[in-house]
Short mmCIF file of C-alpha atoms in Angstrom, two decimals:
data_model
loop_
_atom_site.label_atom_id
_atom_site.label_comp_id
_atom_site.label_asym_id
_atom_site.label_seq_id
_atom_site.Cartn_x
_atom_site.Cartn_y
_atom_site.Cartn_z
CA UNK A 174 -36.32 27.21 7.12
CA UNK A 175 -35.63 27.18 3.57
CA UNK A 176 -35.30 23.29 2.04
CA UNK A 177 -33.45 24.78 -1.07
CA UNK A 178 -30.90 26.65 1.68
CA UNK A 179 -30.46 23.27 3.73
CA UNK A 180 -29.89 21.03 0.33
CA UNK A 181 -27.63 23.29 -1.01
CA UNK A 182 -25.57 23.96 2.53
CA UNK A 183 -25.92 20.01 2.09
CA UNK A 184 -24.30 20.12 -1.23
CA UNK A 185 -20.99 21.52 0.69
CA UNK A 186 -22.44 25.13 -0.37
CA UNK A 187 -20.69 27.71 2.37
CA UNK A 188 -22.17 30.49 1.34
CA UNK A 189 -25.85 28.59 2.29
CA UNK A 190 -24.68 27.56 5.58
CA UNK A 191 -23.30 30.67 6.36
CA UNK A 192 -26.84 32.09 5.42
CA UNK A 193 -27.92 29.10 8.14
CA UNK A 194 -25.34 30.52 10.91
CA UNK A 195 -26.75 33.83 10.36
CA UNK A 196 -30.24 32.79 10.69
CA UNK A 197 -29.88 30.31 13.63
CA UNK A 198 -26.86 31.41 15.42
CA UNK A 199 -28.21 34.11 17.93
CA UNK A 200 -30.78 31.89 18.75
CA UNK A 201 -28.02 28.42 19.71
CA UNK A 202 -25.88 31.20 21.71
CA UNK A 203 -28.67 32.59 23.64
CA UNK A 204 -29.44 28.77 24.83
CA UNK A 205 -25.28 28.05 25.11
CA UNK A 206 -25.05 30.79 27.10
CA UNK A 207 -27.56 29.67 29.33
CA UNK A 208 -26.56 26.56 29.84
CA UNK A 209 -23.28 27.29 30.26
CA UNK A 210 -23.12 30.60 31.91
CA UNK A 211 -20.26 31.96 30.31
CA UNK A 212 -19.73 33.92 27.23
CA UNK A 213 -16.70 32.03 26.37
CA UNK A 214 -17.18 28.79 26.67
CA UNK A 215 -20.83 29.45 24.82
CA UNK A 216 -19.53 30.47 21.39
CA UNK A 217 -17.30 27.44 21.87
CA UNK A 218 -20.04 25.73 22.04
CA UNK A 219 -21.78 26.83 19.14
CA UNK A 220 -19.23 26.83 16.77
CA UNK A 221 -18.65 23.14 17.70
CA UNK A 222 -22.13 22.76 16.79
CA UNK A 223 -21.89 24.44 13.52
CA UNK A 224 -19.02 22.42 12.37
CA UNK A 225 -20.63 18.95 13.55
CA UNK A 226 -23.46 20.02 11.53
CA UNK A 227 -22.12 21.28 8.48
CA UNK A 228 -19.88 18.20 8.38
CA UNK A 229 -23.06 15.78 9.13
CA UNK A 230 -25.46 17.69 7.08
CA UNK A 231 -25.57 15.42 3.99
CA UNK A 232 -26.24 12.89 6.42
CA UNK A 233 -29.62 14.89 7.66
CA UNK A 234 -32.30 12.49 6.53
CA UNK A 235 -35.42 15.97 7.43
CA UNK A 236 -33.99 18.72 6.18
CA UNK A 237 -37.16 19.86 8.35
CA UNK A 238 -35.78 18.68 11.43
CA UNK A 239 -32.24 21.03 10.99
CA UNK A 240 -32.99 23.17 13.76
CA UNK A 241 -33.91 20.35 16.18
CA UNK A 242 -30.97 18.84 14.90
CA UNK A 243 -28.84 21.50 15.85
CA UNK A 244 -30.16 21.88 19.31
CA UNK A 245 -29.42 18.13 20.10
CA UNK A 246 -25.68 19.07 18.49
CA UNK A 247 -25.36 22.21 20.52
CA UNK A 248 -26.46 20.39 23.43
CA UNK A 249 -23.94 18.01 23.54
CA UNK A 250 -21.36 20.99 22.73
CA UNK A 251 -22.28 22.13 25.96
CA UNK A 252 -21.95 18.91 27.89
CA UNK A 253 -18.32 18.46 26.32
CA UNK A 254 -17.54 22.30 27.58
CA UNK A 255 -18.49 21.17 31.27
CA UNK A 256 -17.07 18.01 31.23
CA UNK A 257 -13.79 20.19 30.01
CA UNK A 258 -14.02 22.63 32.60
CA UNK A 259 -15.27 21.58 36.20
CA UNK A 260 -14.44 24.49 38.24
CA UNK A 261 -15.70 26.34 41.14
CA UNK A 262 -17.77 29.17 40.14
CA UNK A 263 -16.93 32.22 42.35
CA UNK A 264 -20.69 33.49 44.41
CA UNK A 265 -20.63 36.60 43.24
CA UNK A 266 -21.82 36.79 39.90
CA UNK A 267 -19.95 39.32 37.60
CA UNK A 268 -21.92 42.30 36.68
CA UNK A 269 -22.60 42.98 33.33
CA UNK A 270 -23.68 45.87 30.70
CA UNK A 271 -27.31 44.59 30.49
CA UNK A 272 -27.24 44.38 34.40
CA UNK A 273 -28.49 47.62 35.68
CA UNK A 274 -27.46 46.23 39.48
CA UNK A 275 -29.55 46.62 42.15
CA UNK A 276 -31.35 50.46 43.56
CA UNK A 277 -33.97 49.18 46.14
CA UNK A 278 -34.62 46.60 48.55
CA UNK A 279 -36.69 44.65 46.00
CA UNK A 280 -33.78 44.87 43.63
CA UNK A 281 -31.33 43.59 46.39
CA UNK A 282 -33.53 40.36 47.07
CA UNK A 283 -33.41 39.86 43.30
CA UNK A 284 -29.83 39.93 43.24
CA UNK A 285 -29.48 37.55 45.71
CA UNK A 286 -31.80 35.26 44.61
CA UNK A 287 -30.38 35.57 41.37
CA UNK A 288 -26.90 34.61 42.83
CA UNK A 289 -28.87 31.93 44.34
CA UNK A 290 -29.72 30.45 41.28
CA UNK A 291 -26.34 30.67 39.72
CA UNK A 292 -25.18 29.12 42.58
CA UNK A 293 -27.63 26.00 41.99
CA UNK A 294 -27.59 26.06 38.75
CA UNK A 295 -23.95 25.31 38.30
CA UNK A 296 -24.09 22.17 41.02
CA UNK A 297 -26.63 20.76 38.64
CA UNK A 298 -25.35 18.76 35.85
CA UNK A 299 -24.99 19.50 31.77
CA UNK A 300 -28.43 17.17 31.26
CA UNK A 301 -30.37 18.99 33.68
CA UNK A 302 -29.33 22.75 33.22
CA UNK A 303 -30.18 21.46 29.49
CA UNK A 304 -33.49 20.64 30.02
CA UNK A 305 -34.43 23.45 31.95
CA UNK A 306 -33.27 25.95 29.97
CA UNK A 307 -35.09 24.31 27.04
CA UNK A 308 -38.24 24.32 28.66
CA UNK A 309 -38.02 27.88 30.89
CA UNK A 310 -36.31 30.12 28.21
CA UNK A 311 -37.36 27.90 25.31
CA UNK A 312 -40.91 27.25 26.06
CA UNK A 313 -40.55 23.55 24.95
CA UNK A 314 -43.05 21.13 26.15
CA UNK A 315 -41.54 17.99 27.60
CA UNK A 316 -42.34 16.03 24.79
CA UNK A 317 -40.69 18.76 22.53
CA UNK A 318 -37.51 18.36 24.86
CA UNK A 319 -37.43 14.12 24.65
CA UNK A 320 -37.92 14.80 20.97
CA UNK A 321 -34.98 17.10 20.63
CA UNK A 322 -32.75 15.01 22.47
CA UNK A 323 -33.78 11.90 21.98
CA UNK A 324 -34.88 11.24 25.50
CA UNK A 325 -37.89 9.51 26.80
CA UNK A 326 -40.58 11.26 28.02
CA UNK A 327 -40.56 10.24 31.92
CA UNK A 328 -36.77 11.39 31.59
CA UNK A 329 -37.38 15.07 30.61
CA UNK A 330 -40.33 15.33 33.35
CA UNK A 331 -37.98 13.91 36.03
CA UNK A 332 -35.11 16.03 35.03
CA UNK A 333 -37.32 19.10 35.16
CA UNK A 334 -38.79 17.96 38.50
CA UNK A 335 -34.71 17.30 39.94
CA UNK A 336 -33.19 20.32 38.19
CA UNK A 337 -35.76 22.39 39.77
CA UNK B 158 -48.51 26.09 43.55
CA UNK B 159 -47.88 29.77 43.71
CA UNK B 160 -44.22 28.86 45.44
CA UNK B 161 -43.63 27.12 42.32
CA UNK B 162 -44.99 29.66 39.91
CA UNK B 163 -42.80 32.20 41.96
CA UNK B 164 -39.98 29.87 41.14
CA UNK B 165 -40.54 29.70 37.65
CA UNK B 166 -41.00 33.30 37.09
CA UNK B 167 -38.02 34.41 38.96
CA UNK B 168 -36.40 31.51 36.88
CA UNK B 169 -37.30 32.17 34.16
CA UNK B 170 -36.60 36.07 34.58
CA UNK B 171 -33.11 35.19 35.36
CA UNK B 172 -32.73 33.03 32.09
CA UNK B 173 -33.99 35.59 30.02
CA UNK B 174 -30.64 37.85 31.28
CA UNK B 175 -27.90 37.50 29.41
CA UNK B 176 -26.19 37.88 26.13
CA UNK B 177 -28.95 36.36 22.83
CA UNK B 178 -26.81 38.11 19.92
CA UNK B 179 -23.71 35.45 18.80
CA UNK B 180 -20.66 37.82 18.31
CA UNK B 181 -19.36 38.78 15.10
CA UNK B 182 -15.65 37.10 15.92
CA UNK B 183 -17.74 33.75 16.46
CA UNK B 184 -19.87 34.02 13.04
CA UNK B 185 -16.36 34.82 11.05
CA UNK B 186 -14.47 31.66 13.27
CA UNK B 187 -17.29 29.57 11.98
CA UNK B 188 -17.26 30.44 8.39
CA UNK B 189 -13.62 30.37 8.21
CA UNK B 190 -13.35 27.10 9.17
CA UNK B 191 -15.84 25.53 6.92
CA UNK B 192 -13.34 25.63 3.76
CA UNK B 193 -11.26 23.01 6.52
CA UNK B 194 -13.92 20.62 7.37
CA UNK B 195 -14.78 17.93 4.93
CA UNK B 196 -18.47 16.74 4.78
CA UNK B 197 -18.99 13.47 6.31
CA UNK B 198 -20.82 12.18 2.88
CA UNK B 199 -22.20 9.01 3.12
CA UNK B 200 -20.44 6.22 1.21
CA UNK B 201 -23.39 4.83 -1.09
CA UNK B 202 -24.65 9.11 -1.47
CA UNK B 203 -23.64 10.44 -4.57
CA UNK B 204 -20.92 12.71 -3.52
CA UNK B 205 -22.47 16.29 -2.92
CA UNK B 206 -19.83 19.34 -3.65
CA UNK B 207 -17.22 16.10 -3.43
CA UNK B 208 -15.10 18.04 -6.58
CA UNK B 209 -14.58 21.02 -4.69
CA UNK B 210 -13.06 19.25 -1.66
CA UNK B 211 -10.48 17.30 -3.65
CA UNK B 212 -9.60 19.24 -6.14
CA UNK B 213 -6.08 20.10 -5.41
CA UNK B 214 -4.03 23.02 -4.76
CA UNK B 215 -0.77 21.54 -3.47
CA UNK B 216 -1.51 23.80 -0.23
CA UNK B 217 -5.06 22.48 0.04
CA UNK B 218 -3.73 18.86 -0.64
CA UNK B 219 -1.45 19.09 2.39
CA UNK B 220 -4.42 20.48 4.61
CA UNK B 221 -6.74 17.62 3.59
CA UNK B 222 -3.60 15.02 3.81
CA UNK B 223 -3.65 14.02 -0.12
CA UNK B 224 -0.44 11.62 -0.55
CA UNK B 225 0.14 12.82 -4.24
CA UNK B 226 -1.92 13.87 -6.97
CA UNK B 227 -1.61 12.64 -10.77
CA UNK B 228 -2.74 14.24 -14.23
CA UNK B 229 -1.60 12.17 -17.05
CA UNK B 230 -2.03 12.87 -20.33
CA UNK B 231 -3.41 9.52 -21.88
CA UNK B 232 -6.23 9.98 -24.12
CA UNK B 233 -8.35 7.60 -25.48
CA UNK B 234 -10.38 9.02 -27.69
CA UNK B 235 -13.93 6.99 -28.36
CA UNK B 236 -16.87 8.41 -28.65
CA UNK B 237 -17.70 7.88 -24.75
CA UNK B 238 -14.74 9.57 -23.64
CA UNK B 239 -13.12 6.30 -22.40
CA UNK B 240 -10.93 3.88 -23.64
CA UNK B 241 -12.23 0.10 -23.93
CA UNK B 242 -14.91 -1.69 -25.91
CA UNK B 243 -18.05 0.19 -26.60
CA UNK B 244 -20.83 0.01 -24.33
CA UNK B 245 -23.95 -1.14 -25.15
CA UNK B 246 -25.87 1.64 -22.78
CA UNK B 247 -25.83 5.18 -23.99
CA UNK B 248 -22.67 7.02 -23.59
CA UNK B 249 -23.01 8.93 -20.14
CA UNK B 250 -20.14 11.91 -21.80
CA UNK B 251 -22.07 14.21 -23.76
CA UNK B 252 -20.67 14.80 -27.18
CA UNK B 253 -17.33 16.49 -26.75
CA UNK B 254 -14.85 18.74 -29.03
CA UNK B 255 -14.02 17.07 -32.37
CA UNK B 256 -10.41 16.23 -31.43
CA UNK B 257 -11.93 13.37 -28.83
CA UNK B 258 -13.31 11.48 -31.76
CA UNK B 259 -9.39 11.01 -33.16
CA UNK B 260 -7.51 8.65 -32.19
CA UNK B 261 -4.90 8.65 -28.68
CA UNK B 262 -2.08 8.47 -31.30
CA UNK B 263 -3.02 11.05 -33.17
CA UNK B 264 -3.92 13.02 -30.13
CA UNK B 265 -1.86 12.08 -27.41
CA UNK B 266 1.33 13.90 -26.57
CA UNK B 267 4.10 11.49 -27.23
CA UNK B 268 5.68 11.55 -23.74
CA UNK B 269 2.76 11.41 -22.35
CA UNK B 270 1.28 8.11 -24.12
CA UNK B 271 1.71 5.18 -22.26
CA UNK B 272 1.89 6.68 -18.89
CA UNK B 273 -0.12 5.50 -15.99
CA UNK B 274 -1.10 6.15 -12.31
CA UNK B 275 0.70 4.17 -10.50
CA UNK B 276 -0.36 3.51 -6.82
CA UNK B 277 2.53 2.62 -4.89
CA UNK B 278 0.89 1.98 -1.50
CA UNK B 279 -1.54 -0.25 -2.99
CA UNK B 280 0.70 -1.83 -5.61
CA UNK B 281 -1.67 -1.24 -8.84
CA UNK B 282 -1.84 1.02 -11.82
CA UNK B 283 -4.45 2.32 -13.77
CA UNK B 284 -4.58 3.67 -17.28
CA UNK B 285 -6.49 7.33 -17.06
CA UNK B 286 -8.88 8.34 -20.14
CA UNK B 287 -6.94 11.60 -20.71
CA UNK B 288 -4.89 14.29 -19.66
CA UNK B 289 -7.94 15.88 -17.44
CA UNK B 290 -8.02 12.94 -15.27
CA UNK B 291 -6.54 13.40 -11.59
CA UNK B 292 -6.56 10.52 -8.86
CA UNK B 293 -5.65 11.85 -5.28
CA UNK B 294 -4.93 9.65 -2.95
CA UNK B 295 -6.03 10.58 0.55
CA UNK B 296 -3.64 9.64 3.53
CA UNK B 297 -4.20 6.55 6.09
CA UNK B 298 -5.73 2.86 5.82
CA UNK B 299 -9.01 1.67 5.73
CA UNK B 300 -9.25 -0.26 8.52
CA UNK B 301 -10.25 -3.98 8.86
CA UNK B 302 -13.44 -4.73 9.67
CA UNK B 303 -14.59 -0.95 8.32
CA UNK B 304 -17.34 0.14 5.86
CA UNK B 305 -15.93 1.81 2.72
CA UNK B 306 -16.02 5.26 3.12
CA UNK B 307 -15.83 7.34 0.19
CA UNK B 308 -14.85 10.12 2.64
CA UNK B 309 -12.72 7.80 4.57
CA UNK B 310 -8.59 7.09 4.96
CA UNK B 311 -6.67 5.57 2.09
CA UNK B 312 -9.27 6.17 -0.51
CA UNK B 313 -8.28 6.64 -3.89
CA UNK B 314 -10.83 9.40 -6.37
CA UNK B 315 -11.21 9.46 -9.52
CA UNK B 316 -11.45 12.93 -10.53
CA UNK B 317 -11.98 14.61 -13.71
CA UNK B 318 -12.56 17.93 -12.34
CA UNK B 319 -13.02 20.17 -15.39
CA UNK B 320 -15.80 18.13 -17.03
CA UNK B 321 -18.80 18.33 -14.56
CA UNK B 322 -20.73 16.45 -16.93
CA UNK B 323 -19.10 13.34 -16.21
CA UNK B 324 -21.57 11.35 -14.09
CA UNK B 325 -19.51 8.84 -12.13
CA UNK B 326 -18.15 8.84 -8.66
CA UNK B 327 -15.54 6.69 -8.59
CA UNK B 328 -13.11 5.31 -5.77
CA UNK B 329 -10.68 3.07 -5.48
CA UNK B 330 -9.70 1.77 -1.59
CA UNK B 331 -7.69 -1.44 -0.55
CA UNK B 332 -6.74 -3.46 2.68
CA UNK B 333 -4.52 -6.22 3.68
CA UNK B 334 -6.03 -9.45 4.02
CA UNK B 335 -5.09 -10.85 7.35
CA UNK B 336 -2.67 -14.10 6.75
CA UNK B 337 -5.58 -16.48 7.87
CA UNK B 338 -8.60 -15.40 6.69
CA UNK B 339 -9.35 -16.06 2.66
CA UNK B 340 -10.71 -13.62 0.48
CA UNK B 341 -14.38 -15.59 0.93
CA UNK B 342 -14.58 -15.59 4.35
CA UNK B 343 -13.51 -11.62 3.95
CA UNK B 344 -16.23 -11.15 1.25
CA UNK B 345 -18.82 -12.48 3.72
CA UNK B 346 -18.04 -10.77 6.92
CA UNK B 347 -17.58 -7.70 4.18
CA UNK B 348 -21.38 -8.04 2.80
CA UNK B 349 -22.83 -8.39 6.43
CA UNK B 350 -20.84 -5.61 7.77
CA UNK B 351 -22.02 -3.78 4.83
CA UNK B 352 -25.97 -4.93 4.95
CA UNK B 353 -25.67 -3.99 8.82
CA UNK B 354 -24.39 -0.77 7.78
CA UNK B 355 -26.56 0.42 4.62
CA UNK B 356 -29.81 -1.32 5.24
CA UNK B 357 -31.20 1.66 2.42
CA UNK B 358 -29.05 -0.51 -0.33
CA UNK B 359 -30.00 -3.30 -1.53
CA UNK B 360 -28.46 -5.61 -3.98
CA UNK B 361 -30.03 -5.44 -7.65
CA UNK B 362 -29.94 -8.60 -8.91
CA UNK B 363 -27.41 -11.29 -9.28
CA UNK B 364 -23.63 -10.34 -9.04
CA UNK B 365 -21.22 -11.19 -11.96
CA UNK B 366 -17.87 -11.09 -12.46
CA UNK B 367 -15.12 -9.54 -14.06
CA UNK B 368 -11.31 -9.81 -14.66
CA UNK B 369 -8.76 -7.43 -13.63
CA UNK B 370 -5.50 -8.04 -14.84
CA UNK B 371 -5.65 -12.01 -14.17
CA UNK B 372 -7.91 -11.84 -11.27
CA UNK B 373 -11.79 -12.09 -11.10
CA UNK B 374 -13.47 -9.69 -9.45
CA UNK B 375 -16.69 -10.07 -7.48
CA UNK B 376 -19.20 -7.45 -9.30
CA UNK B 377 -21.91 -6.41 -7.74
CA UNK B 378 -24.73 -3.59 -8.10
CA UNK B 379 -27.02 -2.35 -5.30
CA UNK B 380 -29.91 -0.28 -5.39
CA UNK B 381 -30.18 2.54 -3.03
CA UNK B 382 -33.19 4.94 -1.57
CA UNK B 383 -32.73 7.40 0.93
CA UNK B 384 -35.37 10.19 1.30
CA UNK B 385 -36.87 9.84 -1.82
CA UNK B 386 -33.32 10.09 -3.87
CA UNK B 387 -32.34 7.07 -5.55
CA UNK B 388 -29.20 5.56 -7.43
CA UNK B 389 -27.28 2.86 -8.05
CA UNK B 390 -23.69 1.77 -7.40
CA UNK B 391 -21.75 -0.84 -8.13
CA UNK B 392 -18.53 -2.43 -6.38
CA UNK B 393 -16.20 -4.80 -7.59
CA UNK B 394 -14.08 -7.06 -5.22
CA UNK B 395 -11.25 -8.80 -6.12
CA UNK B 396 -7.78 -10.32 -3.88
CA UNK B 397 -4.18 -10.03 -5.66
CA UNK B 398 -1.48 -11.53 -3.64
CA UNK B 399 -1.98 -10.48 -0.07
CA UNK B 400 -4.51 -7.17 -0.88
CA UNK B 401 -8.21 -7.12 -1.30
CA UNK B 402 -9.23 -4.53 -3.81
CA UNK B 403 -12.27 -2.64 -3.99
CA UNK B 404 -13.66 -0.38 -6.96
CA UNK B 405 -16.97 1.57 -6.81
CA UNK B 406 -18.85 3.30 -9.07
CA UNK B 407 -21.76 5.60 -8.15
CA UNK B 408 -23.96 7.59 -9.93
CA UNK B 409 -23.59 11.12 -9.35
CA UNK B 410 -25.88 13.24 -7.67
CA UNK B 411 -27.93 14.87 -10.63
CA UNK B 412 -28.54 11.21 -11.90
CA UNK B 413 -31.03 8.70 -10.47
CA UNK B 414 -31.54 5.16 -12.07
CA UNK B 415 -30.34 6.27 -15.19
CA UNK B 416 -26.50 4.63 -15.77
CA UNK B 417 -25.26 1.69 -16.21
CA UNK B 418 -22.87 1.67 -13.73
CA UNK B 419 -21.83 -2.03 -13.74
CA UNK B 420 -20.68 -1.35 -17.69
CA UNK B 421 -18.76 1.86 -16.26
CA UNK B 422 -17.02 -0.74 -13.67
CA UNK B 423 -15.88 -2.93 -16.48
CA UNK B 424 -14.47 -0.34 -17.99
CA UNK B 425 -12.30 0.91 -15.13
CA UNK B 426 -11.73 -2.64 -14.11
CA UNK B 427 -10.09 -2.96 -17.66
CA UNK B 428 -7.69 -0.06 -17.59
CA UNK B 429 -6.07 -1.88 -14.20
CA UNK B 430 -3.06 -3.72 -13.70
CA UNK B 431 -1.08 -4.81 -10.91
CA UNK B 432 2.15 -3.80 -10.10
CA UNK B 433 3.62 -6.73 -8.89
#
């Protein structure tokens, strides 16, 4: 990431930080979404982040640490969306364009488990859908993951280990 | 072990699904939005884009909750662009046109000489250099007990918004002082609340004084270092009646080390009066 972008964005420069949303703002989504399993409720989420961090960003000490930064922000963005909305979420999950539904048997199984796994994924709480998405669709390490969110260690692994 | 490899694959297959592209709508809600959300500066940083976020249109003054905003056409007229006793460090105004060597009678408009800001919330006024001065005055209190926030409620800027050059920050903010507390026992919880708060500023040397209209003020300069960036700022304290004042000067942003900000003070401090 560009330091010259970040100090400028810093600066109260919008046309940097909209550079910054351009560049970093499929990427925050993608994780919203999975965390939060609903379109919606994701780009909430992500636009909360933005703002916190645009507002904060003189404050950044690293300007290499803006994207770890913004992960801990969008994080919490996502915890404040579920603590908003505690609902029931229906079995069946919707289908979607990029879902080309099930044609075989194999295909069935994987729509059930699938189904499973929205089912358990939203009993489990903000922290621990966090963590796992960070480290399944992420690839973080654990350490990565206490890094970014300012957790221990021994809490990311026994997330991870609960979650899962 | 292959159970929970199957697990993470199917897992991790299933996380992969799903939207990765944020929508246009989102982008634009983002951006638009940006123009209505201050940055949080912090209080001892030299302010960063600060001129663009005051500087008023009426419309903009109402969204950021500016009380009132003042241009007044007193001019001065020295060779450093303000009025008051020369200062021994070099002037921090570049050279400017001709007419700001004359003097304010000669220059000023006549209606316009003599007038001052005056704060009635905080029961002062203050003589402005010239007619491209503007002070806004941003809406609530800074609370008791509360860092000085150059960002925060109740502050009072010192803008001169058409002459980037001129390398101040400067702020104005004031509190009641509770009816049994004196303004040294304030001072002290003040100075811890504000070491607790800024451990990256450090006071520079011994603090002086300074009158303001019949009071003394408390001056003081401190020495800050974040990241590598470094300036200096100075505050001046003072009490009139039943108020605690507070006055800082910063260096601005594209300056490091390199004003005399406790001179600036003085001269700010001089240009005060109380209402009262």
């Amino acid at each position: 990431m560009d330091p010259d972008l970040i100090d400028r964005a810093g600066r109260g420069d919008t046309e940097a930080f909209t550079t910054l949303v351009l560049r970093l703002g499929d990427r925050l989504y993608s994780v919203a979404y999975r965390i939060l399993r609903d379109t919606g409720r994701a780009e909430d989420a992500v636009q909360q982040a933005f703002l916190t961090a645009w507002r904060e960003l003189p404050r950044l000490r690293d300007a290499s640490r803006l994207e770890a930064w913004l992960y801990k922000l969008l994080v919490h963005a996502c915890y404040a969306e579920i603590l908003q909305t505690r609902r029931w979420q229906p079995g069946l999950r919707p289908v979607t364009d990029h879902d080309p539904g099930p044609t075989t048997d194999d295909a069935q199984l994987s729509v059930a488990r699938r189904d499973e796994l929205e089912r358990a994924f939203h009993q489990v709480s903000g922290e621990h859908r966090a963590v796992l998405v960070m480290h399944h669709y992420l690839g973080y390490s654990g350490a990565e993951i206490a890094e970014v969110l300012g957790l221990s260690p021994g809490t990311v692994r026994s997330r991870l280990h609960y979650a899962r | 072990m292959t159970r929970e490899l199957d697990f993470d694959r199917t897992l991790e297959d299933w996380l992969a699904e799903g939207p990765s592209q944020l929508p246009d709508h989102a982008i634009d809600g983002i951006v638009r939005q940006l123009d209505e959300t201050p940055q949080r500066k912090h209080w001892w940083l030299p302010g960063r884009g600060g001129v663009n976020l005051l500087v008023p249109t009426l419309a903009g003054a109402a969204a950021t909750g500016v009380v009132a905003l003042f241009a007044l056409g007193i001019y001065f007229g020295n060779p450093s662009g303000v009025g008051g006793p020369p200062v021994s460090s070099p002037a921090p105004i570049p050279s400017a046109s001709p007419t700001d060597q004359q003097s304010p009678a000669s220059t000023a408009s006549p209606e316009l000489e003599g007038r001052l800001f005056e704060s009635e919330r905080y029961g002062y006024a203050l003589r402005l250099p010239d007619s491209e001065w503007l002070v806004v005055e941003r809406r609530g209190e800074w609370g008791l007990g509360t860092t000085f926030d150059q960002d925060g409620p109740g502050i009072d800027s010192l803008l001169r918004p058409r002459l980037a050059d001129y390398p101040f920050e400067v702020y104005l903010n004031s509190q009641l002082l509770p009816e049994d507390t004196t303004f040294d026992a304030w001072l002290s919880q003040y100075d811890e609340l504000q070491r607790e708060t800024f451990p990256h500023c450090v006071t520079e040397g011994e603090s002086g004084s300074a009158a303001v209209d019949g009071e003394i003020a408390r001056v003081g300069t401190v020495l800050c270092d974040e990241d590598g960036d470094q300036w200096f700022v100075t505050e001046s304290l003072w009490q009139h009646g039943q108020r605690v004042y507070s006055l800082r000067v910063a260096e601005g942003h594209d300056w490091s080390l390199e004003l005399d900000t406790a001179a600036e003070s003085e001269l700010w401090l001089s240009r005060i009066t109380h209402s009262d």
